[in-house]
Structures are given as C-alpha cells and as structure tokens.
PDB file of C-alpha atoms in Angstrom:
ATOM      1  CA  GLY O1106      -0.154   0.518   0.119  1.00  0.00           C
ATOM      2  CA  VAL O1107       0.804   3.463   0.579  1.00  0.00           C
ATOM      3  CA  ALA O1108       2.600   5.512   3.374  1.00  0.00           C
ATOM      4  CA  GLY O1109      -0.737   8.470   4.721  1.00  0.00           C
ATOM      5  CA  VAL O1110       0.428  10.717   7.138  1.00  0.00           C
ATOM      6  CA  TYR O1111      -2.243  12.815   8.431  1.00  0.00           C
ATOM      7  CA  ALA O1112      -2.467  16.550   7.899  1.00  0.00           C
ATOM      8  CA  LYS O1113      -4.608  19.357  10.276  1.00  0.00           C
ATOM      9  CA  VAL O1114      -5.990  21.470   7.166  1.00  0.00           C
ATOM     10  CA  THR O1115      -6.636  24.957   9.360  1.00  0.00           C
ATOM     11  CA  GLY O1116      -3.294  26.242   7.588  1.00  0.00           C
ATOM     12  CA  TYR O1117      -6.330  26.062   3.981  1.00  0.00           C
ATOM     13  CA  LEU O1118      -9.275  27.112   5.210  1.00  0.00           C
ATOM     14  CA  ASN O1119      -8.695  30.093   4.247  1.00  0.00           C
ATOM     15  CA  TRP O1120      -8.222  28.647   0.271  1.00  0.00           C
ATOM     16  CA  ILE O1121     -11.776  26.059   1.574  1.00  0.00           C
ATOM     17  CA  ASN O1122     -13.573  28.558   2.543  1.00  0.00           C
ATOM     18  CA  LYS O1123     -12.561  30.719  -1.393  1.00  0.00           C
ATOM     19  CA  ASN O1124     -13.728  27.303  -3.195  1.00  0.00           C
ATOM     20  CA  ILE O1125     -16.592  25.268  -1.279  1.00  0.00           C
ATOM     21  CA  LYS O1126     -19.575  26.535  -2.532  1.00  0.00           C
ATOM     22  CA  LYS O1127     -22.241  27.850   0.326  1.00  0.00           C
ATOM     23  CA  GLY O1128     -20.768  27.926   4.103  1.00  0.00           C
ATOM     24  CA  SER O1129     -17.845  27.729   5.810  1.00  0.00           C
ATOM     25  CA  CYS O1130     -15.795  25.404   7.786  1.00  0.00           C
ATOM     26  CA  GLY O1131     -15.105  26.669  11.036  1.00  0.00           C
ATOM     27  CA  GLY O1132     -11.572  25.970  13.005  1.00  0.00           C
ATOM     28  CA  GLY O1133      -9.564  25.759  16.037  1.00  0.00           C
ATOM     29  CA  SER O1134      -5.463  26.533  16.519  1.00  0.00           C
ATOM     30  CA  GLY O1135      -3.121  27.625  13.944  1.00  0.00           C
ATOM     31  CA  GLY O1136      -1.696  24.902  12.546  1.00  0.00           C
ATOM     32  CA  GLY O1137       2.124  24.797  13.968  1.00  0.00           C
ATOM     33  CA  GLY O1138       4.910  26.415  13.925  1.00  0.00           C
ATOM     34  CA  SER O1139       6.564  28.188  12.246  1.00  0.00           C
ATOM     35  CA  GLY O1140       9.723  29.014  13.478  1.00  0.00           C
ATOM     36  CA  GLY O1141      12.888  27.014  11.467  1.00  0.00           C
ATOM     37  CA  GLY O1142      13.433  24.180  14.418  1.00  0.00           C
ATOM     38  CA  SER O1143      15.949  20.837  13.622  1.00  0.00           C
ATOM     39  CA  GLY O1144      15.056  18.255  11.234  1.00  0.00           C
ATOM     40  CA  GLY O1145      14.196  14.499  12.952  1.00  0.00           C
ATOM     41  CA  GLY O1146      16.628  15.186  15.025  1.00  0.00           C
ATOM     42  CA  SER O1147      19.636  16.033  12.972  1.00  0.00           C
ATOM     43  CA  GLY O1148      18.582  18.997  10.720  1.00  0.00           C
ATOM     44  CA  GLN O1149      17.131  16.390   7.377  1.00  0.00           C
ATOM     45  CA  GLY O1150      13.814  17.504   6.282  1.00  0.00           C
ATOM     46  CA  CYS O1151      12.267  14.371   5.816  1.00  0.00           C
ATOM     47  CA  ASP O1152      10.730  13.289   2.086  1.00  0.00           C
ATOM     48  CA  ILE O1153       6.591  12.579   2.752  1.00  0.00           C
ATOM     49  CA  SER O1154       6.262  13.838  -1.388  1.00  0.00           C
ATOM     50  CA  CYS O1155       5.017  10.340  -1.618  1.00  0.00           C
ATOM     51  CA  THR O1156       1.753  10.244   0.428  1.00  0.00           C
ATOM     52  CA  ASN O1157      -0.886  11.082   0.045  1.00  0.00           C
ATOM     53  CA  LEU O1158       0.538  14.481   0.825  1.00  0.00           C
ATOM     54  CA  GLY O1159       2.361  15.265  -2.077  1.00  0.00           C
ATOM     55  CA  ALA O1160       4.884  18.439  -2.184  1.00  0.00           C
ATOM     56  CA  LEU O1161       3.945  19.990   0.860  1.00  0.00           C
ATOM     57  CA  THR O1162       4.593  24.023   1.992  1.00  0.00           C
ATOM     58  CA  GLY O1163       3.723  25.850   4.745  1.00  0.00           C
ATOM     59  CA  SER O1164       3.935  24.392   8.541  1.00  0.00           C
ATOM     60  CA  PHE O1165       1.287  22.419   9.733  1.00  0.00           C
ATOM     61  CA  LEU O1166       0.616  19.638  12.254  1.00  0.00           C
ATOM     62  CA  ILE O1167       1.296  16.656  10.930  1.00  0.00           C
ATOM     63  CA  ASN O1168       0.347  13.788  13.129  1.00  0.00           C
ATOM     64  CA  GLY O1169       0.228  15.665  16.191  1.00  0.00           C
ATOM     65  CA  MET O1170       3.810  17.592  16.135  1.00  0.00           C
ATOM     66  CA  PRO O1171       4.606  20.249  14.555  1.00  0.00           C
ATOM     67  CA  VAL O1172       6.739  21.231  11.264  1.00  0.00           C
ATOM     68  CA  SER O1173       8.319  23.079   8.587  1.00  0.00           C
ATOM     69  CA  CYS O1174       7.177  21.716   4.803  1.00  0.00           C
ATOM     70  CA  VAL O1175       9.139  23.087   1.895  1.00  0.00           C
ATOM     71  CA  SER O1176       8.111  21.512  -2.000  1.00  0.00           C
ATOM     72  CA  GLY O1177       6.988  17.974   0.186  1.00  0.00           C
ATOM     73  CA  ILE O1178      10.436  18.198   2.577  1.00  0.00           C
ATOM     74  CA  CYS O1179       9.208  18.493   6.353  1.00  0.00           C
ATOM     75  CA  THR O1180      11.350  20.156   9.088  1.00  0.00           C
ATOM     76  CA  SER O1181       9.641  18.768  13.106  1.00  0.00           C
ATOM     77  CA  THR O1182      10.017  22.436  14.656  1.00  0.00           C
ATOM     78  CA  ASP O1183       9.984  21.316  18.298  1.00  0.00           C
ATOM     79  CA  GLY O1184      13.819  19.423  18.012  1.00  0.00           C
ATOM     80  CA  THR O1185      11.437  15.786  17.560  1.00  0.00           C
ATOM     81  CA  ASN O1186      12.573  13.619  14.444  1.00  0.00           C
ATOM     82  CA  PHE O1187       9.731  13.433  12.719  1.00  0.00           C
ATOM     83  CA  CYS O1188      11.342  10.976  10.262  1.00  0.00           C
ATOM     84  CA  LYS O1189      11.338   8.168  12.509  1.00  0.00           C
ATOM     85  CA  ALA O1190       8.318   8.931  14.757  1.00  0.00           C
ATOM     86  CA  ILE O1191       6.617   8.549  11.000  1.00  0.00           C
ATOM     87  CA  GLY O1192       8.031   5.315   9.613  1.00  0.00           C
ATOM     88  CA  TYR O1193      10.030   7.448   7.029  1.00  0.00           C
ATOM     89  CA  PRO O1194       6.678   7.007   4.648  1.00  0.00           C
ATOM     90  CA  CYS O1195       9.190   7.557   1.444  1.00  0.00           C
ATOM     91  CA  GLY O1196      13.108   5.892   2.385  1.00  0.00           C
ATOM     92  CA  LYS O1197      15.947   6.326   4.485  1.00  0.00           C
ATOM     93  CA  PRO O1198      17.962   8.961   3.839  1.00  0.00           C
ATOM     94  CA  GLY O1199      21.103   7.074   2.664  1.00  0.00           C
ATOM     95  CA  SER O1200      18.677   4.475   2.149  1.00  0.00           C
ATOM     96  CA  GLY O1201      18.420   4.640  -1.836  1.00  0.00           C
ATOM     97  CA  GLY O1202      14.421   4.237  -1.504  1.00  0.00           C
ATOM     98  CA  SER O1203      11.829   5.847  -3.289  1.00  0.00           C
ATOM     99  CA  GLY O1204      12.811   9.088  -0.793  1.00  0.00           C
ATOM    100  CA  GLY O1205      15.224  10.762   1.386  1.00  0.00           C
ATOM    101  CA  SER O1206      19.082  11.696   0.400  1.00  0.00           C
ATOM    102  CA  ASN O1207      20.276  10.070  -1.448  1.00  0.00           C
ATOM    103  CA  GLN O1208      24.454  11.259  -1.397  1.00  0.00           C
ATOM    104  CA  GLY O1209      24.705   9.877  -4.787  1.00  0.00           C
ATOM    105  CA  GLY O1210      25.175  11.800  -7.235  1.00  0.00           C
ATOM    106  CA  LEU O1211      23.182  12.927 -10.469  1.00  0.00           C
ATOM    107  CA  GLN O1212      22.710   9.669 -13.531  1.00  0.00           C
ATOM    108  CA  CYS O1213      20.989  11.531 -15.785  1.00  0.00           C
ATOM    109  CA  SER O1214      22.940  12.684 -19.491  1.00  0.00           C
ATOM    110  CA  LYS O1215      21.292  15.889 -18.965  1.00  0.00           C
ATOM    111  CA  PRO O1216      20.870  17.478 -15.957  1.00  0.00           C
ATOM    112  CA  CYS O1217      17.632  19.980 -15.503  1.00  0.00           C
ATOM    113  CA  GLN O1218      18.695  23.937 -14.142  1.00  0.00           C
ATOM    114  CA  LEU O1219      15.790  24.349 -11.340  1.00  0.00           C
ATOM    115  CA  LYS O1220      17.502  27.223  -9.855  1.00  0.00           C
ATOM    116  CA  ARG O1221      14.120  29.609  -9.726  1.00  0.00           C
ATOM    117  CA  THR O1222      11.067  25.651  -8.825  1.00  0.00           C
ATOM    118  CA  LEU O1223      14.646  24.742  -5.906  1.00  0.00           C
ATOM    119  CA  LYS O1224      14.832  28.156  -4.141  1.00  0.00           C
ATOM    120  CA  ARG O1225      13.035  27.821  -1.147  1.00  0.00           C
ATOM    121  CA  LEU O1226      15.299  24.131  -0.653  1.00  0.00           C
ATOM    122  CA  ARG O1227      18.859  25.535  -1.621  1.00  0.00           C
ATOM    123  CA  ARG O1228      18.451  28.018   0.538  1.00  0.00           C
ATOM    124  CA  LYS O1229      17.166  24.874   3.368  1.00  0.00           C
ATOM    125  CA  TYR O1230      21.003  22.899   2.318  1.00  0.00           C
ATOM    126  CA  ARG O1231      22.476  26.628   2.710  1.00  0.00           C
ATOM    127  CA  LYS O1232      21.377  26.513   6.582  1.00  0.00           C
ATOM    128  CA  GLY O1233      22.609  22.407   6.591  1.00  0.00           C
ATOM    129  CA  LYS O1234      18.118  21.779   7.726  1.00  0.00           C
ATOM    130  CA  LEU O1235      18.436  19.907   4.197  1.00  0.00           C
ATOM    131  CA  PRO O1236      21.264  17.310   2.587  1.00  0.00           C
ATOM    132  CA  ARG O1237      22.797  18.047  -0.381  1.00  0.00           C
ATOM    133  CA  TYR O1238      21.101  15.511  -2.175  1.00  0.00           C
ATOM    134  CA  VAL O1239      17.467  15.233  -1.755  1.00  0.00           C
ATOM    135  CA  ASP O1240      13.887  13.877  -4.030  1.00  0.00           C
ATOM    136  CA  VAL O1241      11.505  15.651  -3.872  1.00  0.00           C
ATOM    137  CA  SER O1242       8.397  15.702  -7.040  1.00  0.00           C
ATOM    138  CA  ILE O1243       8.666  18.572  -9.502  1.00  0.00           C
ATOM    139  CA  ASN O1244       4.761  18.917 -10.721  1.00  0.00           C
ATOM    140  CA  GLY O1245       4.472  14.754 -10.490  1.00  0.00           C
ATOM    141  CA  ILE O1246       7.933  13.654 -11.307  1.00  0.00           C
ATOM    142  CA  ARG O1247       9.385  12.152  -8.688  1.00  0.00           C
ATOM    143  CA  SER O1248      13.152  13.809  -9.194  1.00  0.00           C
ATOM    144  CA  HIS O1249      16.561  13.165  -7.954  1.00  0.00           C
ATOM    145  CA  CYS O1250      18.591  16.894  -7.509  1.00  0.00           C
ATOM    146  CA  ASP O1251      21.627  18.109  -6.267  1.00  0.00           C
ATOM    147  CA  LEU O1252      20.914  21.667  -3.933  1.00  0.00           C
ATOM    148  CA  LYS O1253      24.183  22.691  -4.829  1.00  0.00           C
ATOM    149  CA  PRO O1254      23.536  23.291  -8.723  1.00  0.00           C
ATOM    150  CA  ALA O1255      20.530  23.796  -8.550  1.00  0.00           C
ATOM    151  CA  LYS O1256      19.585  20.536 -11.316  1.00  0.00           C
ATOM    152  CA  CYS O1257      17.348  17.280 -11.192  1.00  0.00           C
ATOM    153  CA  CYS O1258      16.697  14.233 -13.577  1.00  0.00           C
ATOM    154  CA  VAL O1259      14.642  12.181 -12.976  1.00  0.00           C
ATOM    155  CA  LYS O1260      14.541   9.652 -10.591  1.00  0.00           C
ATOM    156  CA  GLY O1261      15.514   5.629 -11.809  1.00  0.00           C
ATOM    157  CA  ASP O1262      15.624   6.826 -15.340  1.00  0.00           C
ATOM    158  CA  PRO O1263      18.976   8.460 -16.983  1.00  0.00           C
ATOM    159  CA  SER O1264      17.831   8.676 -20.012  1.00  0.00           C
ATOM    160  CA  ALA O1265      14.916  11.172 -19.372  1.00  0.00           C
ATOM    161  CA  ASN O1266      15.130  15.363 -19.930  1.00  0.00           C
ATOM    162  CA  LEU O1267      13.256  16.839 -17.210  1.00  0.00           C
ATOM    163  CA  CYS O1268      14.235  20.054 -18.716  1.00  0.00           C
ATOM    164  CA  SER O1269      11.795  18.208 -21.806  1.00  0.00           C
ATOM    165  CA  MET O1270       9.604  16.703 -20.108  1.00  0.00           C
ATOM    166  CA  LEU O1271       8.835  20.259 -18.098  1.00  0.00           C
ATOM    167  CA  GLY O1272       8.652  22.224 -20.796  1.00  0.00           C
ATOM    168  CA  VAL O1273      11.122  24.346 -19.160  1.00  0.00           C
ATOM    169  CA  SER O1274      14.714  24.909 -21.204  1.00  0.00           C
ATOM    170  CA  GLY O1275      17.960  24.094 -18.753  1.00  0.00           C
TER     171      GLY O1275
END
C-alpha cells in the first residue's frame, strides 16, 4: 500500500472557504509552528512527497507534530525526530529507498537547471537543514536533485530529459 500521513487543514481554511459553494469551515488552533527548528533529530528534512500529502509547503501539525515543509520535505520545529516518528514514509536518508537523501550524484546525461523551482530547498540546504541530494516531486515527476548547483534528473530514468518533460529550458 501507499504510506499515509495526515495533516491538520486549518492552514488551508481561507482557500477552502473561498472554494466551497456554501457554508464555512470553522477552525481551531493554527496549523503549527512556523520556526525553523531541527529536523528529524539530525537537522535533515523528511521527504513525505510520496504520501497523500504530496509536495506540501507551509507550517503544519502532522500526526500531532509541528513541522515546516517545503515541496514535501518537512522539518520538525520542536526538535523531535519527525521522520522516525512517522516511519520514514518515503525511505530512510541514504537508504536508496524512494526518498530521503541519496548521497550519490546525479545519474542522468543532461541534468535540468531549476534554480527558481528549488529556491526554498536550496536556502534550507545552505542553512544545513537539508542534505545536498534530495528526492522531490516536481509537477508530479519524481526527481533526484543536487541542491548545490540546483540541478535535477528524473529519478530512476537516466535517459529521461526532465527539462523537456517540464517544458522548460535549462
């Protein structure tokens, strides 16, 4: 089956209220902390992009834990080991699973330059909150990215041209 992670939706209430036909959705407390915090106990983000939450961005309470997420990479804001607590849904960092932080370089013939798309993730990388290599979903395409030069490849398909698939030059 597919791993499931559940989030409080209070952070989306304005959007929900604007997009429903009638009525209003009431809300309790806010969606969680907004600070940086240390991720996953080791300062690394946790990839949840393979779950039903996808490429989530913002501050949320997920399974009762406050996290800050950028493109599906979530970092605990209270010092807990978020990824361990939710069972590494997209794979353990360095495990070669479907997510986390593969330490290998890019494996495609023509990596796609995505500085603008990866801007937030690169900022977290420079602050030491994300590893250099991350697996993310870009417009629904599973990608392996090197945050230092902001280049990505289609994950698991070295012959695929990510830029062409995204309709961008780079």
